[in-house]
Coordinates of C-alpha atoms in Angstrom, one line a residue:
X1354 CA 51.7 -82.3 37.9
X1355 CA 52.8 -78.7 38.4
X1356 CA 56.3 -77.3 38.8
X1357 CA 56.6 -73.9 40.4
X1358 CA 59.5 -71.6 39.8
X1359 CA 60.4 -68.5 41.8
X1360 CA 63.4 -66.5 43.0
X1361 CA 64.9 -67.8 46.2
X1362 CA 65.9 -64.3 47.3
X1363 CA 65.5 -60.7 46.4
X1364 CA 68.2 -58.5 45.0
X1365 CA 69.9 -57.6 41.7
X1366 CA 72.6 -60.3 41.6
X1367 CA 72.4 -62.0 38.2
X1368 CA 73.5 -65.2 39.7
X1369 CA 70.8 -65.2 42.4
X1370 CA 69.3 -68.6 43.3
X1371 CA 66.1 -70.0 42.0
X1372 CA 63.9 -72.5 43.7
X1373 CA 61.8 -75.2 42.0
X1374 CA 59.0 -76.9 43.7
X1375 CA 57.0 -79.9 42.4
X1376 CA 53.2 -79.6 43.1
X1377 CA 50.6 -82.3 43.0
X1378 CA 47.5 -82.3 40.8
X1379 CA 45.7 -80.1 43.3
X1380 CA 48.5 -77.5 43.4
X1381 CA 49.9 -78.5 46.8
X1382 CA 53.7 -78.9 47.4
X1383 CA 54.7 -82.5 46.8
X1384 CA 58.3 -83.3 47.6
X1385 CA 61.4 -81.3 48.5
X1386 CA 62.3 -77.9 47.0
X1387 CA 65.2 -77.8 44.6
X1388 CA 67.5 -74.9 44.9
X1389 CA 69.7 -74.0 41.9
X1390 CA 71.7 -70.9 41.0
X1391 CA 70.6 -69.0 38.0
X1392 CA 73.3 -70.4 35.8
X1393 CA 72.0 -74.0 36.4
X1394 CA 68.3 -73.1 35.8
X1395 CA 68.1 -74.3 32.2
X1396 CA 69.7 -77.6 33.0
X1397 CA 67.3 -78.2 35.9
X1398 CA 64.3 -77.3 33.8
X1399 CA 65.4 -79.6 31.0
X1400 CA 65.7 -82.4 33.4
X1401 CA 62.3 -81.7 35.0
X1402 CA 60.7 -81.5 31.5
X1403 CA 61.1 -85.3 31.1
X1404 CA 58.2 -85.6 33.6
X1405 CA 56.0 -83.2 31.5
X1406 CA 55.0 -80.8 34.3
X1407 CA 53.0 -77.7 33.8
X1408 CA 55.3 -74.8 34.8
X1409 CA 53.8 -72.3 37.2
X1410 CA 55.4 -68.9 37.1
X1411 CA 54.6 -65.2 37.6
X1412 CA 55.0 -64.5 33.9
X1413 CA 56.3 -66.4 30.9
X1414 CA 58.3 -63.4 29.8
X1415 CA 60.1 -63.4 33.2
X1416 CA 61.6 -66.9 32.7
X1417 CA 61.1 -68.4 29.3
X1418 CA 63.3 -66.2 27.1
X1419 CA 66.5 -67.2 29.0
X1420 CA 65.5 -70.9 28.8
X1421 CA 65.1 -70.6 25.0
X1422 CA 68.4 -68.8 24.8
X1423 CA 70.0 -71.8 26.5
X1424 CA 68.3 -74.2 24.1
X1425 CA 65.6 -75.4 26.5
X1426 CA 61.9 -75.3 25.7
X1427 CA 58.9 -76.4 27.8
X1428 CA 55.7 -78.0 26.8
X1429 CA 53.1 -76.4 29.1
X1430 CA 52.8 -73.6 31.6
X1431 CA 50.4 -71.7 33.9
X1432 CA 51.0 -67.9 33.5
X1433 CA 49.7 -66.4 36.8
X1434 CA 49.8 -62.8 35.5
X1435 CA 47.8 -63.6 32.3
X1436 CA 45.3 -65.7 34.4
X1437 CA 45.0 -63.0 36.9
X1438 CA 44.0 -60.5 34.2
X1439 CA 41.3 -62.9 32.9
X1440 CA 39.8 -63.8 36.3
X1441 CA 39.7 -60.2 37.5
X1442 CA 37.0 -59.2 35.1
X1443 CA 35.4 -62.6 34.2
X1444 CA 31.6 -62.5 34.7
X1445 CA 31.8 -66.3 35.2
X1446 CA 33.5 -65.8 38.5
X1447 CA 31.7 -64.9 41.7
X1448 CA 33.1 -63.0 44.6
X1449 CA 36.0 -64.4 46.7
X1450 CA 38.7 -62.7 48.8
X1451 CA 41.2 -63.2 46.0
X1452 CA 39.0 -61.9 43.3
X1453 CA 37.7 -59.1 45.4
X1454 CA 41.2 -57.8 46.0
X1455 CA 42.0 -58.0 42.3
X1456 CA 38.9 -56.1 41.4
X1457 CA 39.5 -53.5 44.0
X1458 CA 43.0 -52.9 42.5
X1459 CA 41.9 -53.1 38.9
X1460 CA 41.7 -49.9 36.8
X1461 CA 38.2 -48.7 36.4
X1462 CA 39.0 -46.6 33.4
X1463 CA 37.3 -43.6 34.9
X1464 CA 36.4 -40.9 32.4
X1465 CA 36.1 -43.3 29.5
X1466 CA 32.8 -44.4 28.0
X1467 CA 34.3 -47.7 26.7
X1468 CA 36.8 -50.2 28.1
X1469 CA 40.3 -49.4 27.0
X1470 CA 41.2 -51.4 23.9
X1471 CA 45.0 -51.5 24.2
X1472 CA 47.3 -51.9 27.2
X1473 CA 49.4 -48.8 27.9
X1474 CA 52.5 -48.8 25.8
X1475 CA 54.8 -48.9 28.8
X1476 CA 56.1 -52.3 29.8
X1477 CA 54.6 -53.9 32.8
X1478 CA 56.9 -54.9 35.7
X1479 CA 57.0 -58.6 34.6
X1480 CA 57.9 -57.9 31.0
X1481 CA 61.2 -57.2 29.3
X1482 CA 62.4 -57.2 25.8
X1483 CA 64.4 -60.2 24.6
X1484 CA 67.1 -57.7 23.7
X1485 CA 67.4 -56.5 27.3
X1486 CA 69.7 -58.2 29.8
X1487 CA 67.5 -59.0 32.8
X1488 CA 69.2 -57.6 35.8
X1489 CA 67.4 -59.3 38.6
X1490 CA 65.3 -62.3 39.5
X1491 CA 62.1 -60.5 40.3
X1492 CA 58.6 -61.5 41.2
X1493 CA 56.9 -63.2 44.2
X1494 CA 58.6 -65.9 46.2
X1495 CA 57.6 -69.6 46.1
X1496 CA 55.0 -69.5 48.8
X1497 CA 53.2 -66.6 47.1
X1498 CA 53.3 -68.4 43.8
X1499 CA 51.8 -71.5 45.3
X1500 CA 49.2 -69.5 47.2
X1501 CA 48.1 -67.6 44.1
X1502 CA 47.9 -70.8 42.0
X1503 CA 45.6 -72.2 44.6
X1504 CA 43.4 -69.1 44.7
X1505 CA 43.1 -69.0 40.9
X1506 CA 42.2 -72.7 40.7
X1507 CA 39.6 -72.2 43.4
X1508 CA 38.1 -69.2 41.6
X1509 CA 37.9 -71.2 38.4
X1510 CA 36.4 -74.3 40.2
X1511 CA 33.7 -72.1 41.8
X1512 CA 32.9 -70.3 38.5
X1513 CA 29.7 -70.9 36.6
X1514 CA 31.6 -72.7 33.8
X1515 CA 34.9 -74.1 35.2
X1516 CA 35.5 -76.3 32.1
X1517 CA 35.4 -73.4 29.7
X1518 CA 37.4 -71.1 32.0
X1519 CA 40.1 -73.8 32.5
X1520 CA 40.4 -74.1 28.7
X1521 CA 40.7 -70.4 28.3
X1522 CA 43.5 -70.1 30.9
X1523 CA 45.4 -73.1 29.3
X1524 CA 45.1 -71.5 25.8
X1525 CA 46.2 -68.1 27.1
X1526 CA 49.2 -69.6 28.8
X1527 CA 50.1 -71.7 25.7
X1528 CA 49.9 -68.5 23.7
X1529 CA 52.5 -66.9 26.0
X1530 CA 54.9 -69.8 25.2
X1531 CA 54.3 -69.4 21.4
X1532 CA 54.8 -65.6 21.7
X1533 CA 58.2 -66.1 23.4
X1534 CA 59.2 -68.7 20.9
X1535 CA 58.3 -66.5 18.0
X1536 CA 60.3 -63.6 19.5
X1537 CA 63.3 -65.9 20.1
X1538 CA 63.3 -67.5 16.6
X1539 CA 62.3 -64.3 14.8
X1540 CA 60.5 -63.9 11.5
X1541 CA 63.0 -64.3 8.5
X1542 CA 63.6 -60.9 7.0
X1543 CA 65.9 -60.1 4.1
X1544 CA 67.6 -56.8 4.8
X1545 CA 69.0 -56.5 1.2
X1546 CA 65.5 -57.0 -0.3
X1547 CA 64.0 -54.4 2.0
X1548 CA 66.8 -51.9 1.3
X1549 CA 66.4 -52.4 -2.5
X1550 CA 62.6 -51.9 -2.1
X1551 CA 63.2 -48.6 -0.2
X1552 CA 65.7 -47.3 -2.8
X1553 CA 63.5 -48.3 -5.7
X1554 CA 60.5 -46.5 -4.1
X1555 CA 62.1 -43.6 -2.1
X1556 CA 65.5 -43.2 -3.6
X1557 CA 68.9 -43.6 -1.9
X1558 CA 69.1 -43.4 1.9
X1559 CA 69.3 -39.8 2.8
X1560 CA 71.3 -38.1 5.5
X1561 CA 69.7 -38.2 9.0
X1562 CA 66.9 -35.6 9.1
X1563 CA 66.6 -35.2 5.4
X1564 CA 63.8 -36.5 3.1
X1565 CA 64.6 -39.2 0.5
X1566 CA 65.0 -37.9 -3.0
X1567 CA 61.6 -39.2 -4.3
X1568 CA 59.7 -37.9 -1.4
X1569 CA 61.3 -34.5 -1.8
X1570 CA 60.4 -34.6 -5.5
X1571 CA 56.8 -35.3 -4.8
X1572 CA 56.8 -32.6 -2.1
X1573 CA 58.0 -30.1 -4.8
X1574 CA 55.1 -31.1 -7.1
X1575 CA 52.7 -30.6 -4.2
X1576 CA 54.0 -27.2 -3.3
X1577 CA 53.8 -26.1 -7.0
X1578 CA 50.2 -27.4 -7.3
X1579 CA 49.2 -25.6 -4.1
X1580 CA 51.3 -22.5 -4.9
X1581 CA 52.9 -22.8 -1.5
X1582 CA 56.7 -22.9 -2.0
X1583 CA 57.5 -22.9 1.7
X1584 CA 55.0 -25.7 2.6
X1585 CA 56.1 -28.4 5.0
X1586 CA 53.8 -31.3 3.9
X1587 CA 54.6 -33.2 7.1
X1588 CA 52.8 -30.5 9.1
X1589 CA 49.0 -31.2 9.2
X1590 CA 48.3 -27.6 10.2
X1591 CA 50.3 -26.1 7.4
X1592 CA 48.9 -28.6 4.9
X1593 CA 45.3 -27.9 5.8
X1594 CA 45.8 -24.1 5.5
X1595 CA 47.5 -24.6 2.1
X1596 CA 44.6 -26.8 0.9
X1597 CA 42.0 -24.3 2.0
X1598 CA 43.8 -21.4 0.4
X1599 CA 43.8 -23.4 -2.8
X1600 CA 40.0 -23.8 -2.6
X1601 CA 40.0 -27.4 -1.4
X1602 CA 37.4 -27.6 1.4
X1603 CA 38.5 -30.4 3.7
X1604 CA 38.5 -30.7 7.5
X1605 CA 41.2 -33.5 7.7
X1606 CA 44.1 -34.7 5.6
X1607 CA 42.9 -38.3 5.7
X1608 CA 43.1 -40.1 2.4
X1609 CA 39.4 -41.0 2.3
X1610 CA 38.5 -37.3 2.6
X1611 CA 41.1 -36.2 0.0
X1612 CA 40.0 -38.8 -2.5
X1613 CA 36.7 -37.1 -2.9
X1614 CA 38.2 -33.9 -4.0
X1615 CA 39.1 -32.8 -7.6
X1616 CA 42.2 -30.6 -7.7
X1617 CA 45.7 -31.0 -9.3
X1618 CA 47.2 -31.2 -5.8
X1619 CA 45.3 -34.3 -4.7
X1620 CA 47.4 -36.8 -6.8
X1621 CA 50.8 -35.6 -5.5
X1622 CA 49.4 -35.3 -1.9
X1623 CA 48.1 -38.9 -1.9
X1624 CA 51.4 -40.1 -3.3
X1625 CA 53.3 -38.2 -0.7
X1626 CA 51.2 -39.7 2.1
X1627 CA 51.9 -43.2 0.8
X1628 CA 55.6 -42.7 0.5
X1629 CA 55.8 -40.9 3.9
X1630 CA 53.9 -43.8 5.5
X1631 CA 56.4 -46.3 4.1
X1632 CA 59.3 -44.2 5.4
X1633 CA 58.0 -43.7 8.9
X1634 CA 56.5 -47.2 9.4
X1635 CA 59.2 -49.4 7.6
X1636 CA 62.0 -47.1 6.5
X1637 CA 65.7 -47.4 7.2
X1638 CA 65.3 -46.3 10.8
X1639 CA 62.8 -49.1 11.4
X1640 CA 65.1 -51.6 9.6
X1641 CA 68.1 -50.6 11.8
X1642 CA 66.0 -50.9 15.0
X1643 CA 64.1 -54.2 14.4
X1644 CA 65.9 -56.5 12.0
X1645 CA 68.9 -58.2 13.4
X1646 CA 70.8 -61.2 12.0
X1647 CA 68.2 -61.7 9.3
X1648 CA 65.3 -61.8 11.7
X1649 CA 62.5 -59.5 12.7
X1650 CA 62.0 -59.8 16.5
X1651 CA 59.1 -57.7 17.8
X1652 CA 57.6 -57.9 21.3
X1653 CA 54.2 -59.6 21.3
X1654 CA 51.7 -58.8 24.0
X1655 CA 49.5 -61.7 24.6
X1656 CA 46.0 -60.6 25.5
X1657 CA 47.0 -57.0 24.8
X1658 CA 43.6 -56.2 23.5
X1659 CA 40.6 -56.3 25.8
X1660 CA 39.0 -58.9 23.5
X1661 CA 42.0 -61.2 23.9
X1662 CA 43.6 -60.4 20.6
X1663 CA 47.4 -60.0 20.7
X1664 CA 49.1 -56.6 20.4
X1665 CA 52.7 -55.7 19.9
X1666 CA 55.1 -53.1 21.3
X1667 CA 57.3 -51.5 18.7
X1668 CA 58.0 -52.6 15.2
X1669 CA 54.4 -52.7 14.1
X1670 CA 54.5 -56.5 14.1
X1671 CA 50.7 -56.9 13.6
X1672 CA 50.6 -54.4 10.7
X1673 CA 53.3 -55.6 8.3
X1674 CA 52.7 -53.4 5.3
X1675 CA 52.0 -55.1 1.9
X1676 CA 54.8 -52.8 0.6
X1677 CA 57.5 -54.6 2.5
X1678 CA 56.2 -58.2 2.7
X1679 CA 58.5 -59.3 -0.1
X1680 CA 61.4 -58.8 2.3
X1681 CA 59.9 -61.6 4.5
X1682 CA 61.7 -64.5 2.7
X1683 CA 62.0 -68.1 3.9
X1684 CA 65.4 -69.5 4.5
X1685 CA 67.1 -71.6 1.9
X1686 CA 65.3 -75.0 1.5
X1687 CA 62.4 -73.7 3.6
X1688 CA 59.0 -72.3 2.9
X1689 CA 56.3 -70.4 4.7
X1690 CA 53.0 -72.3 5.0
X1691 CA 50.4 -69.5 5.5
X1692 CA 47.1 -70.5 6.9
X1693 CA 44.0 -68.2 7.1
X1694 CA 40.9 -69.0 9.0
X1695 CA 38.4 -67.7 6.4
X1696 CA 35.5 -65.5 7.7
X1697 CA 36.2 -66.6 11.2
X1698 CA 34.1 -64.1 13.2
X1699 CA 30.7 -64.8 11.4
X1700 CA 31.4 -68.5 11.6
X1701 CA 32.0 -68.2 15.3
X1702 CA 28.8 -66.3 15.6
X1703 CA 27.0 -69.2 14.1
X1704 CA 28.5 -71.4 16.8
X1705 CA 27.6 -69.0 19.6
X1706 CA 24.0 -69.0 18.5
X1707 CA 23.9 -72.7 17.6
X1708 CA 22.1 -71.3 14.5
X1709 CA 21.5 -74.2 12.1
X1710 CA 20.5 -72.0 9.2
X1711 CA 23.7 -69.9 9.4
X1712 CA 25.8 -73.1 9.9
X1713 CA 24.3 -74.5 6.7
X1714 CA 25.2 -71.3 4.8
X1715 CA 28.8 -71.6 6.1
X1716 CA 29.3 -75.3 5.4
X1717 CA 32.0 -76.0 2.9
X1718 CA 31.9 -72.7 1.1
X1719 CA 32.1 -69.0 1.1
X1720 CA 29.9 -68.0 4.0
X1721 CA 28.8 -64.7 2.5
X1722 CA 27.8 -66.4 -0.7
X1723 CA 26.0 -69.0 1.3
X1724 CA 24.0 -66.2 3.0
X1725 CA 23.4 -64.5 -0.3
X1726 CA 22.0 -67.7 -1.8
X1727 CA 19.7 -68.3 1.1
X1728 CA 18.0 -64.9 1.3
X1729 CA 19.7 -62.0 -0.6
X1730 CA 19.0 -63.2 -4.2
X1731 CA 22.6 -64.3 -4.6
X1732 CA 24.0 -60.8 -4.0
X1733 CA 27.2 -61.5 -2.0
X1734 CA 28.0 -57.9 -1.5
X1735 CA 24.7 -57.3 0.2
X1736 CA 25.0 -60.4 2.4
X1737 CA 28.5 -59.4 3.5
X1738 CA 27.4 -55.8 4.3
X1739 CA 24.4 -57.1 6.3
X1740 CA 26.5 -59.5 8.3
X1741 CA 29.3 -57.0 9.1
X1742 CA 26.7 -54.5 10.1
X1743 CA 25.1 -57.0 12.5
X1744 CA 28.5 -57.7 14.1
X1745 CA 29.7 -54.1 14.3
X1746 CA 26.4 -52.3 15.0
X1747 CA 25.7 -50.5 11.7
X1748 CA 22.1 -49.5 12.1
X1749 CA 21.8 -46.8 9.4
X1750 CA 22.2 -46.8 5.7
X1751 CA 22.1 -49.9 3.6
X1752 CA 23.4 -52.2 6.3
X1753 CA 20.6 -51.0 8.6
X1754 CA 17.9 -51.6 6.0
X1755 CA 19.2 -55.2 5.5
X1756 CA 19.2 -56.1 9.2
X1757 CA 15.6 -57.2 9.5
X1758 CA 16.1 -59.6 6.6
X1759 CA 19.2 -61.1 8.3
X1760 CA 17.3 -61.3 11.7
X1761 CA 14.5 -63.3 10.1
X1762 CA 16.9 -65.7 8.4
X1763 CA 19.2 -66.3 11.4
X1764 CA 17.3 -65.4 14.6
X1765 CA 19.5 -67.4 17.0
X1766 CA 22.8 -65.8 15.7
X1767 CA 21.3 -62.3 15.6
X1768 CA 19.9 -62.9 19.1
X1769 CA 23.5 -63.3 20.4
X1770 CA 24.7 -59.9 19.2
X1771 CA 21.5 -58.1 19.9
X1772 CA 21.5 -59.4 23.5
X1773 CA 25.1 -58.2 23.9
X1774 CA 24.3 -54.8 22.5
X1775 CA 21.4 -54.4 24.9
X1776 CA 23.6 -55.4 27.8
X1777 CA 26.2 -52.9 26.8
X1778 CA 23.7 -50.1 26.4
X1779 CA 22.6 -50.7 30.0
X1780 CA 26.2 -50.6 31.3
X1781 CA 26.6 -54.3 31.8
X1782 CA 29.7 -56.3 30.8
X1783 CA 29.6 -59.3 28.4
X1784 CA 31.6 -62.4 27.9
X1785 CA 33.1 -64.6 25.3
X1786 CA 32.1 -68.2 25.1
X1787 CA 35.0 -69.4 27.3
X1788 CA 34.6 -66.6 29.8
X1789 CA 36.8 -63.6 28.9
X1790 CA 34.7 -60.5 29.8
X1791 CA 34.8 -56.8 29.2
X1792 CA 34.5 -54.6 32.3
X1793 CA 31.1 -53.0 33.1
X1794 CA 30.6 -49.3 32.6
X1795 CA 32.3 -46.9 34.9
X1796 CA 30.6 -44.7 37.5
X1797 CA 31.2 -41.7 35.3
X1798 CA 29.2 -43.5 32.5
X1799 CA 26.3 -44.2 34.9
X1800 CA 26.4 -40.6 36.1
X1801 CA 26.0 -39.4 32.6
X1802 CA 23.1 -41.7 32.0
X1803 CA 21.4 -40.2 35.1
X1804 CA 21.8 -36.6 33.8
X1805 CA 18.7 -34.5 33.1
X1806 CA 19.7 -31.7 30.7
X1807 CA 18.9 -32.1 27.0
X1808 CA 22.5 -31.8 26.0
X1809 CA 23.7 -34.3 28.6
X1810 CA 20.9 -36.7 27.5
X1811 CA 22.1 -36.5 23.9
X1812 CA 25.6 -37.4 25.1
X1813 CA 24.3 -40.2 27.3
X1814 CA 22.3 -41.7 24.5
X1815 CA 25.3 -41.5 22.1
X1816 CA 27.5 -43.1 24.8
X1817 CA 25.1 -45.9 25.4
X1818 CA 24.8 -46.6 21.6
X1819 CA 28.6 -46.6 21.4
X1820 CA 28.9 -49.0 24.3
X1821 CA 26.3 -51.3 22.7
X1822 CA 28.2 -51.4 19.5
X1823 CA 31.4 -52.3 21.4
X1824 CA 29.7 -55.2 23.4
X1825 CA 27.9 -56.4 20.3
X1826 CA 31.3 -57.0 18.6
X1827 CA 33.1 -58.0 21.8
X1828 CA 31.3 -61.3 22.2
X1829 CA 32.1 -62.3 18.6
X1830 CA 35.7 -61.0 18.5
X1831 CA 36.6 -62.4 21.9
X1832 CA 35.2 -65.8 21.1
X1833 CA 37.0 -65.8 17.7
X1834 CA 40.3 -64.8 19.5
X1835 CA 40.0 -67.7 21.9
X1836 CA 39.3 -70.1 19.0
X1837 CA 42.5 -68.8 17.4
X1838 CA 44.4 -69.3 20.6
X1839 CA 43.2 -73.0 20.8
X1840 CA 44.2 -73.4 17.2
X1841 CA 47.6 -72.0 17.9
X1842 CA 48.1 -74.3 20.9
X1843 CA 47.0 -77.3 18.9
X1844 CA 49.4 -76.4 16.0
X1845 CA 52.3 -76.1 18.5
X1846 CA 51.4 -79.4 20.1
X1847 CA 51.1 -81.3 16.8
X1848 CA 54.2 -79.8 15.4
X1849 CA 56.1 -81.0 18.4
X1850 CA 55.0 -84.5 17.8
X1851 CA 55.4 -84.4 14.0
X1852 CA 59.0 -85.3 13.7
X1853 CA 59.8 -82.3 11.5
X1854 CA 63.5 -81.7 12.3
X1855 CA 63.2 -78.2 13.8
X1856 CA 62.8 -76.8 17.3
X1857 CA 59.5 -77.3 19.1
X1858 CA 57.8 -74.3 17.6
X1859 CA 58.0 -73.5 13.9
X1860 CA 55.3 -70.9 14.2
X1861 CA 56.9 -67.8 12.7
X1862 CA 54.0 -65.3 12.8
X1863 CA 50.5 -65.0 14.1
X1864 CA 47.9 -62.3 13.3
X1865 CA 44.4 -62.8 14.7
X1866 CA 43.1 -65.4 12.3
X1867 CA 46.3 -66.1 10.3
X1868 CA 49.3 -68.4 11.2
X1869 CA 52.6 -68.6 9.3
X1870 CA 54.8 -71.6 9.7
X1871 CA 58.4 -71.7 8.6
X1872 CA 59.3 -75.3 7.8
X1873 CA 61.7 -77.2 5.5
X1874 CA 60.3 -77.4 2.0
X1875 CA 60.0 -81.2 2.1
X1876 CA 57.7 -80.9 5.1
X1877 CA 55.3 -78.4 3.6
X1878 CA 52.5 -80.9 2.9
X1879 CA 52.7 -82.3 6.4
X1880 CA 52.6 -78.8 7.8
X1881 CA 49.4 -78.0 5.8
X1882 CA 47.8 -81.2 7.2
X1883 CA 48.7 -80.2 10.7
X1884 CA 47.2 -76.8 10.3
X1885 CA 43.9 -78.2 9.1
X1886 CA 43.7 -80.9 11.7
X1887 CA 44.5 -78.4 14.4
X1888 CA 41.7 -76.1 13.3
X1889 CA 39.2 -79.1 13.4
X1890 CA 40.5 -80.0 16.9
X1891 CA 40.2 -76.4 18.2
X1892 CA 36.5 -76.3 17.1
X1893 CA 35.7 -79.6 18.8
X1894 CA 37.7 -78.6 21.9
X1895 CA 35.6 -75.5 22.4
X1896 CA 32.2 -76.3 21.0
X1897 CA 32.0 -80.0 21.0
X1898 CA 30.5 -82.0 18.2
X1899 CA 28.6 -79.3 16.2
X1900 CA 27.7 -79.3 12.5
X1901 CA 29.8 -76.3 11.6
X1902 CA 32.9 -75.8 9.6
X1903 CA 35.6 -73.3 10.6
X1904 CA 37.7 -74.0 7.5
X1905 CA 41.2 -72.7 6.8
X1906 CA 43.0 -72.0 3.5
X1907 CA 46.7 -72.8 3.2
X1908 CA 49.4 -71.9 0.8
X1909 CA 53.1 -72.6 0.7
X1910 CA 55.3 -69.7 -0.5
X1911 CA 58.9 -68.5 -0.3
X1912 CA 57.9 -64.9 0.1
X1913 CA 55.2 -63.6 2.4
X1914 CA 54.1 -61.3 -0.4
X1915 CA 53.0 -64.3 -2.4
X1916 CA 50.5 -65.4 0.2
X1917 CA 47.8 -62.8 -0.6

């Protein structure tokens, strides 16, 4: 059963009416519409939840935050906007009036050789921060919601793999619920620990616009070493000029470039860069902006990366620096249970290729060591370099020399990434196992490939190779991302049924292949069991009964810094 929710009228009145409509299993209206004013929405949803519907709405972010704020959570949903984004480019879907209109409106990314990796930083019309007060009930009306649900279901049913695509849509929508719940609950964050760390590392908090004491001290050392008393080390142009005047021949100020140089200024400069990075990424200004009431609440963007990985807007949620992780402390009588899906992408590659030799190498142990024992004389470093090269398209150097050996050992798995690379080089799109696709090349890309001058041909060949490297990795990364989504959804479902005395979602943080639960200390063992069982279930849900382990490691800690 579905339950559609939509505004009953347009306008900016915060108390505007909302209409709920029950739909049958085929997505057709079934019963009378229920009209409630906005203030009664949470109560109406809570009552409807007893029938376990799948909520159909324009976007989870439009409706779910205010339900959570009222103490109401939902079990399932169908996020039309996230589903629309998947179907618009999925190669599993053939043409239809609905999909044709989506594809005509979709950005073609003209002028770019590769699909855009991240969404634009600006918020889309159906997204708002949890800290913003929504001013209007926006979005399409009920008949449009019902019509689009029907069009999406028809597109999936007519696809070449409706079962897989249905699972992907369900997992993506479940991810949207988890993201909203994570934002609502927040990640526990001790401001006092963070401030003490900043003072210990940078010195006391300086006046606005001034450098902290330790940063200024190191800047003085750098100026003295470069004999540049007026140097502003925050200016890359000034810094490069000062380095070159001192005889340090570098073209960038990146750390990897500087570390190869031998000069008394290099030590202070690397120290300055590290301290400056801490100040800009997680300093006092960041703390004021993003930590409230002992919680870090960033804005997660589900499907924000073209491969289906999540992104975030503001706060750097998916890049929590090791320098500040000790500030992530569990509440009293609670622990973090941190789970990591070890070596997820190469294991997923084994599943994609149904490669028995690679599955054997991965079974019950360190996959890279398993590969090394099978064909690299036990040299784990070489085995890892070869596998990463295969997934990321390293065709030169040591990784390139090892590729033939890897291909002989695992022809099916290597065949998957090689086929994806050839498709990308020819301008075609490729898909994950469940059906998330990257767009085909743009017309500008094809025009460059048709060019005739020697210089343009060199550019065309480089662009084709770059696109091949992208598609080679896309099929693996996107398939790993959808496994992680199914894992996340299974964790959420199993936690809800576990009896652990907390709200429905105890998922505090999610990063690609890592999940952090925040649970009472007495329930840590049960939480670890749930994490492992959910991983096994996710593998079976996607790939069926295959002889392949996608194991996870878990650890219970009171500080996130203790997890790794």
